[in-house]
């Protein structure tokens, strides 16, 4: 045997050993993954003490109608002074029902308007784990987009400028289908901008009530001036080994340093998730502005994340489409042509051909001079609930507010057949 042949045999032996090591490592990892996936499937229906059993028990409103609350504390949360937290206590002094982390409150507000005041309805996510004596919401002031000609957010401006400690507010009970499950499987929370608020509720609750549950938070903000509660998040990350924090700044300040003040320069994108997350069957909970959701949700689909593992809430949820669901639905039922559908508004005495470009029956009604009360315009508050006298409507995804039988939420539905509405 020549020395060259010997070298070839030695190289071959090393290559075989390396191949075996890689195969064993992969096999072990796959076994762990499969075991975890089995545990997640088993654990999903489990109920954690302290949180109402879902779905029925959890979603029963603790009180019906409006309840009076008082502002006990008001706190500016960011250096840019754009986000303010309000701590709310019930005026009747009675204990508060728990809610599911991720749910929201609905407010009926009397805001100043020309010639007096106007009543509006708005929904805001609860931003902390359930507490027995108070609720907390954190509200971002909505500014007029430069050059848009649009008015600033009248509700957020009202909260920031006129609601003070001692102010009285009227609230409906916590509600919403977007909330953390009570299982034990690993979760990834993704919050961008003010979309961090339901994630704070989920995170604070999970760390307190689900010891050891693996939880990741990817928080997208422009920079440290606009990020809220960063010290709180960093102290939780230092305290809990099962919590992994990733602050993603799209436009860090000159004084801010990667690794010290934030973790990633850029937005939260699937490429980042692929780089950071181990191979595990995570459940993803996402909340943020519509453009970010519109790109992230389909990208998770494309990555192969199961639909049942993607949970999201957008500001305007009807606008986010799940690609696979949309494709399946399109193949399943023949959809009538928009021109074949007639929408009749019984009270207004109008019969109109449906125009799909309106987007929703609420926008269609308004475009045709039919006044309908509305609040959140996102299926959360129930203000636009309207009786259906005949026909059927369809929702892009189930709304947060459960409409009563025989009614629909005009802001997030479209006609499936010709329909007669009591409006
Ligand atoms: S306006 Fe709030 S549910 Fe339609």
CSV table of C-alpha atoms and ligand atoms in Angstrom, one decimal:
chain,number,residue,atom,x,y,z
A,1,UNK,CA,0.0,0.0,0.0
A,2,UNK,CA,1.4,3.4,-1.0
A,3,UNK,CA,1.4,6.3,1.4
A,4,UNK,CA,-1.2,8.0,-0.9
A,5,UNK,CA,-3.6,5.0,-0.7
A,6,UNK,CA,-3.1,5.0,3.1
A,7,UNK,CA,-4.0,8.7,3.2
A,8,UNK,CA,-7.1,8.0,1.2
A,9,UNK,CA,-8.2,5.3,3.6
A,10,UNK,CA,-7.6,7.5,6.6
A,11,UNK,CA,-9.6,10.3,5.0
A,12,UNK,CA,-12.4,7.9,4.2
A,13,UNK,CA,-12.4,6.7,7.8
A,14,UNK,CA,-12.6,10.2,9.2
A,15,UNK,CA,-15.4,11.1,6.7
A,16,UNK,CA,-17.4,8.0,7.7
A,17,UNK,CA,-17.0,8.8,11.4
A,18,UNK,CA,-18.0,12.5,10.9
A,19,UNK,CA,-21.0,11.3,8.9
A,20,UNK,CA,-22.1,8.9,11.7
A,21,UNK,CA,-21.7,11.7,14.3
A,22,UNK,CA,-23.9,14.1,12.2
A,23,UNK,CA,-26.5,11.4,11.6
A,24,UNK,CA,-26.6,10.5,15.4
A,25,UNK,CA,-26.9,14.2,16.3
A,26,UNK,CA,-29.7,14.8,13.8
A,27,UNK,CA,-31.5,11.6,14.9
A,28,UNK,CA,-31.4,12.8,18.6
A,29,UNK,CA,-32.6,16.3,17.7
A,30,UNK,CA,-35.4,14.8,15.6
A,31,UNK,CA,-36.5,12.5,18.5
A,32,UNK,CA,-36.6,15.6,20.8
A,33,UNK,CA,-38.6,17.5,18.3
A,34,UNK,CA,-41.1,14.7,17.8
A,35,UNK,CA,-41.5,14.2,21.5
A,36,UNK,CA,-42.0,18.0,22.0
A,37,UNK,CA,-44.5,18.1,19.2
A,38,UNK,CA,-46.4,15.2,20.8
A,39,UNK,CA,-46.4,17.0,24.1
A,40,UNK,CA,-47.7,20.2,22.5
A,41,UNK,CA,-50.5,18.4,20.9
A,42,UNK,CA,-51.4,16.7,24.2
A,43,UNK,CA,-50.9,19.9,26.2
A,44,UNK,CA,-52.9,22.3,24.1
A,45,UNK,CA,-56.3,21.5,25.6
A,46,UNK,CA,-54.9,21.7,29.2
A,47,UNK,CA,-56.2,24.4,31.4
A,48,UNK,CA,-54.0,26.3,33.8
A,49,UNK,CA,-55.5,27.1,37.2
A,50,UNK,CA,-56.4,30.8,37.6
A,51,UNK,CA,-57.4,31.2,34.0
A,52,UNK,CA,-60.9,30.4,32.9
A,53,UNK,CA,-61.3,27.3,30.8
A,54,UNK,CA,-61.4,28.2,27.1
A,55,UNK,CA,-63.3,28.8,25.0
A,56,UNK,CA,-66.8,29.1,26.5
A,57,UNK,CA,-66.0,29.9,30.1
A,58,UNK,CA,-63.2,32.3,29.2
A,59,UNK,CA,-65.3,34.4,26.8
A,60,UNK,CA,-68.4,34.9,29.0
A,61,UNK,CA,-68.5,38.6,29.8
A,62,UNK,CA,-68.1,39.2,33.5
A,63,UNK,CA,-70.6,42.0,33.3
A,64,UNK,CA,-72.9,43.1,30.5
A,65,UNK,CA,-73.2,46.6,29.2
A,66,UNK,CA,-71.1,49.4,30.5
A,67,UNK,CA,-69.4,49.7,33.9
A,68,UNK,CA,-68.0,52.9,35.5
A,69,UNK,CA,-64.3,53.0,36.1
A,70,UNK,CA,-61.9,55.7,37.4
A,71,UNK,CA,-58.4,56.4,36.3
A,72,UNK,CA,-56.1,55.6,39.3
A,73,UNK,CA,-52.8,56.3,37.6
A,74,UNK,CA,-51.5,57.7,34.4
A,75,UNK,CA,-48.0,57.1,33.2
A,76,UNK,CA,-46.0,58.2,30.1
A,77,UNK,CA,-44.1,55.1,29.0
A,78,UNK,CA,-41.6,56.3,26.4
A,79,UNK,CA,-39.1,59.1,25.9
A,80,UNK,CA,-40.9,60.2,22.8
A,81,UNK,CA,-44.0,60.7,25.0
A,82,UNK,CA,-46.2,59.0,22.5
A,83,UNK,CA,-47.5,56.1,24.6
A,84,UNK,CA,-49.3,56.5,27.9
A,85,UNK,CA,-50.6,53.8,30.3
A,86,UNK,CA,-53.8,54.2,32.2
A,87,UNK,CA,-54.6,52.1,35.4
A,88,UNK,CA,-58.3,51.7,35.8
A,89,UNK,CA,-60.2,50.8,38.9
A,90,UNK,CA,-64.0,50.0,39.1
A,91,UNK,CA,-66.1,52.7,40.8
A,92,UNK,CA,-68.2,50.1,42.6
A,93,UNK,CA,-65.0,48.7,44.3
A,94,UNK,CA,-66.0,45.1,43.5
A,95,UNK,CA,-63.3,42.6,42.4
A,96,UNK,CA,-62.5,42.4,38.7
A,97,UNK,CA,-63.0,39.2,36.7
A,98,UNK,CA,-59.8,37.7,35.2
A,99,UNK,CA,-59.3,37.9,31.5
A,100,UNK,CA,-57.3,35.9,29.0
A,101,UNK,CA,-53.9,37.5,28.3
A,102,UNK,CA,-54.1,39.2,24.9
A,103,UNK,CA,-57.8,40.4,25.3
A,104,UNK,CA,-58.9,44.0,25.0
A,105,UNK,CA,-61.3,46.5,26.7
A,106,UNK,CA,-64.0,48.4,24.8
A,107,UNK,CA,-64.5,52.1,25.9
A,108,UNK,CA,-67.4,54.4,25.3
A,109,UNK,CA,-66.0,57.9,25.3
A,110,UNK,CA,-67.6,61.3,25.2
A,111,UNK,CA,-65.1,63.3,23.1
A,112,UNK,CA,-65.4,67.0,22.5
A,113,UNK,CA,-66.9,67.8,19.1
A,114,UNK,CA,-68.2,70.9,17.3
A,115,UNK,CA,-71.2,72.2,19.3
A,116,UNK,CA,-70.7,69.8,22.3
A,117,UNK,CA,-69.6,66.3,22.5
A,118,UNK,CA,-69.8,63.1,20.5
A,119,UNK,CA,-69.9,59.5,21.7
A,120,UNK,CA,-67.4,57.1,20.1
A,121,UNK,CA,-66.5,53.5,20.9
A,122,UNK,CA,-62.9,52.3,20.8
A,123,UNK,CA,-61.0,49.1,21.8
A,124,UNK,CA,-57.6,48.9,23.4
A,125,UNK,CA,-55.6,45.8,24.4
A,126,UNK,CA,-54.9,45.2,28.1
A,127,UNK,CA,-51.2,45.5,28.6
A,128,UNK,CA,-50.6,43.5,31.7
A,129,UNK,CA,-51.3,40.2,33.3
A,130,UNK,CA,-54.8,40.0,34.9
A,131,UNK,CA,-54.8,41.7,38.3
A,132,UNK,CA,-57.6,41.5,40.9
A,133,UNK,CA,-58.0,45.2,41.5
A,134,UNK,CA,-57.3,47.1,38.3
A,135,UNK,CA,-56.9,46.9,34.5
A,136,UNK,CA,-54.1,48.6,32.5
A,137,UNK,CA,-54.2,49.8,28.9
A,138,UNK,CA,-51.3,51.5,27.1
A,139,UNK,CA,-52.4,53.9,24.4
A,140,UNK,CA,-50.4,55.4,21.5
A,141,UNK,CA,-51.2,58.9,20.4
A,142,UNK,CA,-52.1,58.6,16.7
A,143,UNK,CA,-50.7,61.6,14.8
A,144,UNK,CA,-51.8,62.9,11.5
A,145,UNK,CA,-49.6,61.2,8.8
A,146,UNK,CA,-47.5,64.0,7.2
A,147,UNK,CA,-49.2,65.3,4.0
A,148,UNK,CA,-52.2,62.9,4.4
A,149,UNK,CA,-54.8,65.5,5.2
A,150,UNK,CA,-56.3,62.9,7.6
A,151,UNK,CA,-57.4,64.0,11.1
A,152,UNK,CA,-55.3,62.8,14.1
A,153,UNK,CA,-56.7,60.0,16.2
A,154,UNK,CA,-59.5,61.6,18.2
A,155,UNK,CA,-59.7,58.8,20.7
A,156,UNK,CA,-56.0,58.5,21.4
A,157,UNK,CA,-55.7,62.3,21.6
A,158,UNK,CA,-58.6,62.4,24.0
A,159,UNK,CA,-56.8,59.9,26.3
A,160,UNK,CA,-53.5,61.7,26.2
A,161,UNK,CA,-54.8,65.2,26.5
A,162,UNK,CA,-58.0,65.0,28.6
A,163,UNK,CA,-58.1,61.8,30.6
A,164,UNK,CA,-56.3,62.4,33.9
A,165,UNK,CA,-56.1,60.7,37.3
A,166,UNK,CA,-59.7,60.7,38.7
A,167,UNK,CA,-61.4,60.8,35.2
A,168,UNK,CA,-64.4,58.5,34.8
A,169,UNK,CA,-64.6,56.1,31.9
A,170,UNK,CA,-67.2,53.6,30.8
A,171,UNK,CA,-66.0,50.1,29.8
A,172,UNK,CA,-67.4,46.9,28.5
A,173,UNK,CA,-65.9,43.7,30.0
A,174,UNK,CA,-62.7,42.3,28.5
A,175,UNK,CA,-63.2,40.3,25.3
A,176,UNK,CA,-61.4,39.0,22.3
A,177,UNK,CA,-60.3,35.7,20.7
A,178,UNK,CA,-56.7,36.7,20.4
A,179,UNK,CA,-55.1,35.4,23.6
A,180,UNK,CA,-52.3,33.1,24.7
A,181,UNK,CA,-53.2,29.4,25.0
A,182,UNK,CA,-52.9,27.7,28.4
A,183,UNK,CA,-50.8,24.8,27.1
A,184,UNK,CA,-47.1,24.3,27.8
A,185,UNK,CA,-45.6,24.3,24.3
A,186,UNK,CA,-43.0,26.8,23.2
A,187,UNK,CA,-44.3,30.2,22.0
A,188,UNK,CA,-43.0,33.1,20.0
A,189,UNK,CA,-44.5,36.5,20.7
A,190,UNK,CA,-44.0,39.2,18.0
A,191,UNK,CA,-45.1,42.7,18.7
A,192,UNK,CA,-44.3,45.8,16.6
A,193,UNK,CA,-45.0,49.4,17.6
A,194,UNK,CA,-48.0,49.6,19.9
A,195,UNK,CA,-48.7,45.9,19.0
A,196,UNK,CA,-46.4,45.1,21.9
A,197,UNK,CA,-49.3,45.7,24.4
A,198,UNK,CA,-51.1,42.3,24.1
A,199,UNK,CA,-47.6,40.7,24.1
A,200,UNK,CA,-46.8,42.3,27.5
A,201,UNK,CA,-50.0,40.8,28.9
A,202,UNK,CA,-49.2,37.4,27.5
A,203,UNK,CA,-45.5,37.5,28.6
A,204,UNK,CA,-46.2,38.8,32.2
A,205,UNK,CA,-48.9,36.2,32.7
A,206,UNK,CA,-46.9,33.3,31.2
A,207,UNK,CA,-43.8,34.0,33.3
A,208,UNK,CA,-45.9,34.2,36.4
A,209,UNK,CA,-48.3,31.3,35.8
A,210,UNK,CA,-46.4,28.9,33.5
A,211,UNK,CA,-43.0,28.2,35.1
A,212,UNK,CA,-40.4,27.0,32.6
A,213,UNK,CA,-42.5,27.5,29.5
A,214,UNK,CA,-40.2,28.5,26.6
A,215,UNK,CA,-41.2,32.0,25.5
A,216,UNK,CA,-39.5,34.3,23.0
A,217,UNK,CA,-40.3,37.9,22.4
A,218,UNK,CA,-39.3,39.8,19.2
A,219,UNK,CA,-40.2,43.5,19.8
A,220,UNK,CA,-39.9,45.8,16.8
A,221,UNK,CA,-39.6,49.5,17.5
A,222,UNK,CA,-37.9,52.4,15.7
A,223,UNK,CA,-35.4,53.0,18.5
A,224,UNK,CA,-35.1,53.3,22.3
A,225,UNK,CA,-37.1,56.6,22.3
A,226,UNK,CA,-40.2,54.7,21.1
A,227,UNK,CA,-39.7,51.3,22.7
A,228,UNK,CA,-41.8,50.9,25.9
A,229,UNK,CA,-40.9,49.1,29.1
A,230,UNK,CA,-37.5,48.0,27.8
A,231,UNK,CA,-35.9,47.9,31.3
A,232,UNK,CA,-38.9,45.7,32.5
A,233,UNK,CA,-38.3,43.3,29.6
A,234,UNK,CA,-34.6,43.2,30.1
A,235,UNK,CA,-34.9,42.5,33.8
A,236,UNK,CA,-37.4,39.7,33.0
A,237,UNK,CA,-34.9,38.3,30.5
A,238,UNK,CA,-32.1,38.3,33.2
A,239,UNK,CA,-34.4,36.7,35.7
A,240,UNK,CA,-36.0,33.9,33.6
A,241,UNK,CA,-33.8,31.5,31.7
A,242,UNK,CA,-36.8,30.3,29.7
A,243,UNK,CA,-37.5,33.8,28.3
A,244,UNK,CA,-35.5,35.0,25.3
A,245,UNK,CA,-35.8,38.7,24.4
A,246,UNK,CA,-34.9,40.2,21.1
A,247,UNK,CA,-35.3,44.0,20.7
A,248,UNK,CA,-35.3,44.9,17.0
A,249,UNK,CA,-34.7,48.6,16.2
A,250,UNK,CA,-35.3,49.7,12.7
A,251,UNK,CA,-33.7,53.2,13.1
A,252,UNK,CA,-31.5,53.1,16.2
A,253,UNK,CA,-30.3,56.4,17.7
A,254,UNK,CA,-26.6,57.3,17.2
A,255,UNK,CA,-25.9,56.7,20.8
A,256,UNK,CA,-27.5,53.3,20.9
A,257,UNK,CA,-25.3,50.2,20.6
A,258,UNK,CA,-26.2,46.8,19.2
A,259,UNK,CA,-25.8,44.2,22.0
A,260,UNK,CA,-26.2,46.8,24.7
A,261,UNK,CA,-29.4,48.7,23.9
A,262,UNK,CA,-30.9,46.4,21.3
A,263,UNK,CA,-30.2,43.0,19.7
A,264,UNK,CA,-31.0,43.5,15.9
A,265,UNK,CA,-30.8,46.4,13.5
A,266,UNK,CA,-33.9,46.0,11.3
A,267,UNK,CA,-37.5,44.9,11.4
A,268,UNK,CA,-38.9,41.6,12.7
A,269,UNK,CA,-38.8,39.4,9.6
A,270,UNK,CA,-38.9,35.6,9.0
A,271,UNK,CA,-35.3,35.6,8.0
A,272,UNK,CA,-34.5,36.7,11.6
A,273,UNK,CA,-36.8,34.1,13.1
A,274,UNK,CA,-35.1,31.4,11.0
A,275,UNK,CA,-31.7,32.5,12.2
A,276,UNK,CA,-32.6,32.7,15.9
A,277,UNK,CA,-35.1,30.0,16.6
A,278,UNK,CA,-34.2,26.4,17.2
A,279,UNK,CA,-36.2,23.8,15.2
A,280,UNK,CA,-39.3,23.5,17.3
A,281,UNK,CA,-43.1,23.5,16.8
A,282,UNK,CA,-43.7,27.0,18.1
A,283,UNK,CA,-47.0,28.8,18.3
A,284,UNK,CA,-46.6,32.3,16.9
A,285,UNK,CA,-48.6,35.3,18.4
A,286,UNK,CA,-48.3,38.4,16.3
A,287,UNK,CA,-49.6,41.9,16.6
A,288,UNK,CA,-48.5,45.0,14.8
A,289,UNK,CA,-49.3,47.5,12.0
A,290,UNK,CA,-51.1,46.1,8.9
A,291,UNK,CA,-48.1,46.3,6.5
A,292,UNK,CA,-45.9,44.3,8.9
A,293,UNK,CA,-48.6,41.7,9.4
A,294,UNK,CA,-49.4,41.5,5.7
A,295,UNK,CA,-45.8,40.4,5.0
A,296,UNK,CA,-45.1,38.4,8.1
A,297,UNK,CA,-48.2,36.1,8.2
A,298,UNK,CA,-47.8,34.9,4.6
A,299,UNK,CA,-44.0,34.5,5.1
A,300,UNK,CA,-44.7,32.2,8.1
A,301,UNK,CA,-47.1,30.3,5.9
A,302,UNK,CA,-44.4,30.0,3.3
A,303,UNK,CA,-41.8,28.8,5.9
A,304,UNK,CA,-44.2,25.9,6.6
A,305,UNK,CA,-45.6,27.0,9.9
A,306,UNK,CA,-49.1,25.4,10.3
A,307,UNK,CA,-52.1,27.7,10.2
A,308,UNK,CA,-53.2,26.4,13.6
A,309,UNK,CA,-49.8,27.7,15.0
A,310,UNK,CA,-50.2,31.3,13.7
A,311,UNK,CA,-52.3,33.6,15.8
A,312,UNK,CA,-52.5,37.3,15.0
A,313,UNK,CA,-54.3,40.6,15.6
A,314,UNK,CA,-53.7,43.5,13.3
A,315,UNK,CA,-55.0,47.1,13.5
A,316,UNK,CA,-57.7,46.3,11.0
A,317,UNK,CA,-57.7,42.5,11.1
A,318,UNK,CA,-59.9,41.9,8.1
A,319,UNK,CA,-57.1,43.1,5.9
A,320,UNK,CA,-54.7,40.2,6.7
A,321,UNK,CA,-55.2,37.1,4.6
A,322,UNK,CA,-54.0,33.6,5.2
A,323,UNK,CA,-52.8,32.4,1.9
A,324,UNK,CA,-53.5,28.7,2.3
A,325,UNK,CA,-56.9,29.3,3.8
A,326,UNK,CA,-57.8,31.8,1.1
A,327,UNK,CA,-56.7,29.3,-1.6
A,328,UNK,CA,-58.6,26.4,0.0
A,329,UNK,CA,-61.8,28.5,0.3
A,330,UNK,CA,-61.5,29.7,-3.3
A,331,UNK,CA,-61.3,26.1,-4.5
A,332,UNK,CA,-64.1,24.9,-2.3
A,333,UNK,CA,-67.2,27.0,-3.0
A,334,UNK,CA,-68.2,28.8,-6.2
A,335,UNK,CA,-68.3,32.5,-5.2
A,336,UNK,CA,-71.1,34.5,-6.9
A,337,UNK,CA,-70.0,37.4,-9.1
A,338,UNK,CA,-70.2,40.7,-7.2
A,339,UNK,CA,-72.6,42.0,-9.9
A,340,UNK,CA,-75.0,39.2,-9.1
A,341,UNK,CA,-75.4,40.2,-5.5
A,342,UNK,CA,-78.0,42.7,-4.4
A,343,UNK,CA,-77.7,44.3,-1.0
A,344,UNK,CA,-81.0,45.7,0.3
A,345,UNK,CA,-81.1,48.1,3.2
A,346,UNK,CA,-84.6,47.7,4.6
A,347,UNK,CA,-84.9,50.8,6.8
A,348,UNK,CA,-83.3,53.1,4.2
A,349,UNK,CA,-85.3,51.6,1.4
A,350,UNK,CA,-82.3,51.1,-0.9
A,351,UNK,CA,-81.4,48.2,-3.1
A,352,UNK,CA,-77.9,48.3,-4.5
A,353,UNK,CA,-75.6,46.1,-6.6
A,354,UNK,CA,-72.7,44.9,-4.4
A,355,UNK,CA,-69.4,46.5,-5.2
A,356,UNK,CA,-66.6,44.2,-3.9
A,357,UNK,CA,-64.1,47.1,-4.0
A,358,UNK,CA,-65.9,48.6,-1.0
A,359,UNK,CA,-64.2,45.9,1.2
A,360,UNK,CA,-66.9,45.6,3.8
A,361,UNK,CA,-70.7,46.1,4.0
A,362,UNK,CA,-70.1,49.0,6.4
A,363,UNK,CA,-67.9,50.9,3.9
A,364,UNK,CA,-70.4,50.0,1.1
A,365,UNK,CA,-73.3,51.4,3.2
A,366,UNK,CA,-71.5,54.6,4.0
A,367,UNK,CA,-70.4,55.1,0.4
A,368,UNK,CA,-74.1,55.0,-0.5
A,369,UNK,CA,-75.2,57.5,2.1
A,370,UNK,CA,-76.6,55.0,4.6
A,371,UNK,CA,-75.6,55.9,8.2
A,372,UNK,CA,-74.5,53.0,10.4
A,373,UNK,CA,-73.1,53.4,13.9
A,374,UNK,CA,-69.5,52.2,14.1
A,375,UNK,CA,-66.7,52.1,16.6
A,376,UNK,CA,-63.5,50.1,16.1
A,377,UNK,CA,-64.3,49.2,12.5
A,378,UNK,CA,-62.3,46.0,13.1
A,379,UNK,CA,-64.9,43.5,14.4
A,380,UNK,CA,-64.1,44.1,18.1
A,381,UNK,CA,-66.7,46.4,19.7
A,382,UNK,CA,-70.0,45.2,18.3
A,383,UNK,CA,-71.2,48.8,17.5
A,384,UNK,CA,-72.0,48.0,13.9
A,385,UNK,CA,-74.0,44.9,14.7
A,386,UNK,CA,-77.0,44.8,12.3
A,387,UNK,CA,-79.9,42.3,11.8
A,388,UNK,CA,-80.0,40.2,8.7
A,389,UNK,CA,-83.5,39.7,7.4
A,390,UNK,CA,-82.5,37.5,4.5
A,391,UNK,CA,-79.4,36.1,2.8
A,392,UNK,CA,-75.9,35.3,4.1
A,393,UNK,CA,-72.7,37.1,4.8
A,394,UNK,CA,-69.1,35.9,5.1
A,395,UNK,CA,-66.1,36.9,7.3
A,396,UNK,CA,-62.5,36.8,6.2
A,397,UNK,CA,-61.7,35.5,9.7
A,398,UNK,CA,-63.8,35.1,12.8
A,399,UNK,CA,-64.4,38.6,14.4
A,400,UNK,CA,-63.4,39.2,18.0
A,401,UNK,CA,-66.9,40.3,18.9
A,402,UNK,CA,-69.4,37.4,18.7
A,403,UNK,CA,-72.5,38.8,16.9
A,404,UNK,CA,-75.9,37.6,18.1
A,405,UNK,CA,-77.7,35.0,16.0
A,406,UNK,CA,-79.4,36.6,13.0
A,407,UNK,CA,-77.0,39.6,13.0
A,408,UNK,CA,-73.7,40.5,11.5
A,409,UNK,CA,-70.8,42.9,12.0
A,410,UNK,CA,-71.0,45.1,8.9
A,411,UNK,CA,-67.4,46.4,9.4
A,412,UNK,CA,-65.8,43.0,8.8
A,413,UNK,CA,-68.2,41.1,6.6
A,414,UNK,CA,-69.2,41.0,2.9
A,415,UNK,CA,-72.3,39.5,1.3
A,416,UNK,CA,-72.1,35.8,0.4
A,417,UNK,CA,-75.5,35.9,-1.4
A,418,UNK,CA,-78.0,38.7,-2.0
A,419,UNK,CA,-78.8,40.0,1.5
A,420,UNK,CA,-81.4,42.2,3.2
A,421,UNK,CA,-80.1,44.2,6.2
A,422,UNK,CA,-82.0,46.2,8.8
A,423,UNK,CA,-80.2,49.4,8.2
B,1,LIG,S1,-67.4,48.8,14.4
B,1,LIG,FE1,-66.7,47.6,16.0
B,1,LIG,S2,-67.4,45.7,15.5
B,1,LIG,FE2,-67.9,46.9,13.7
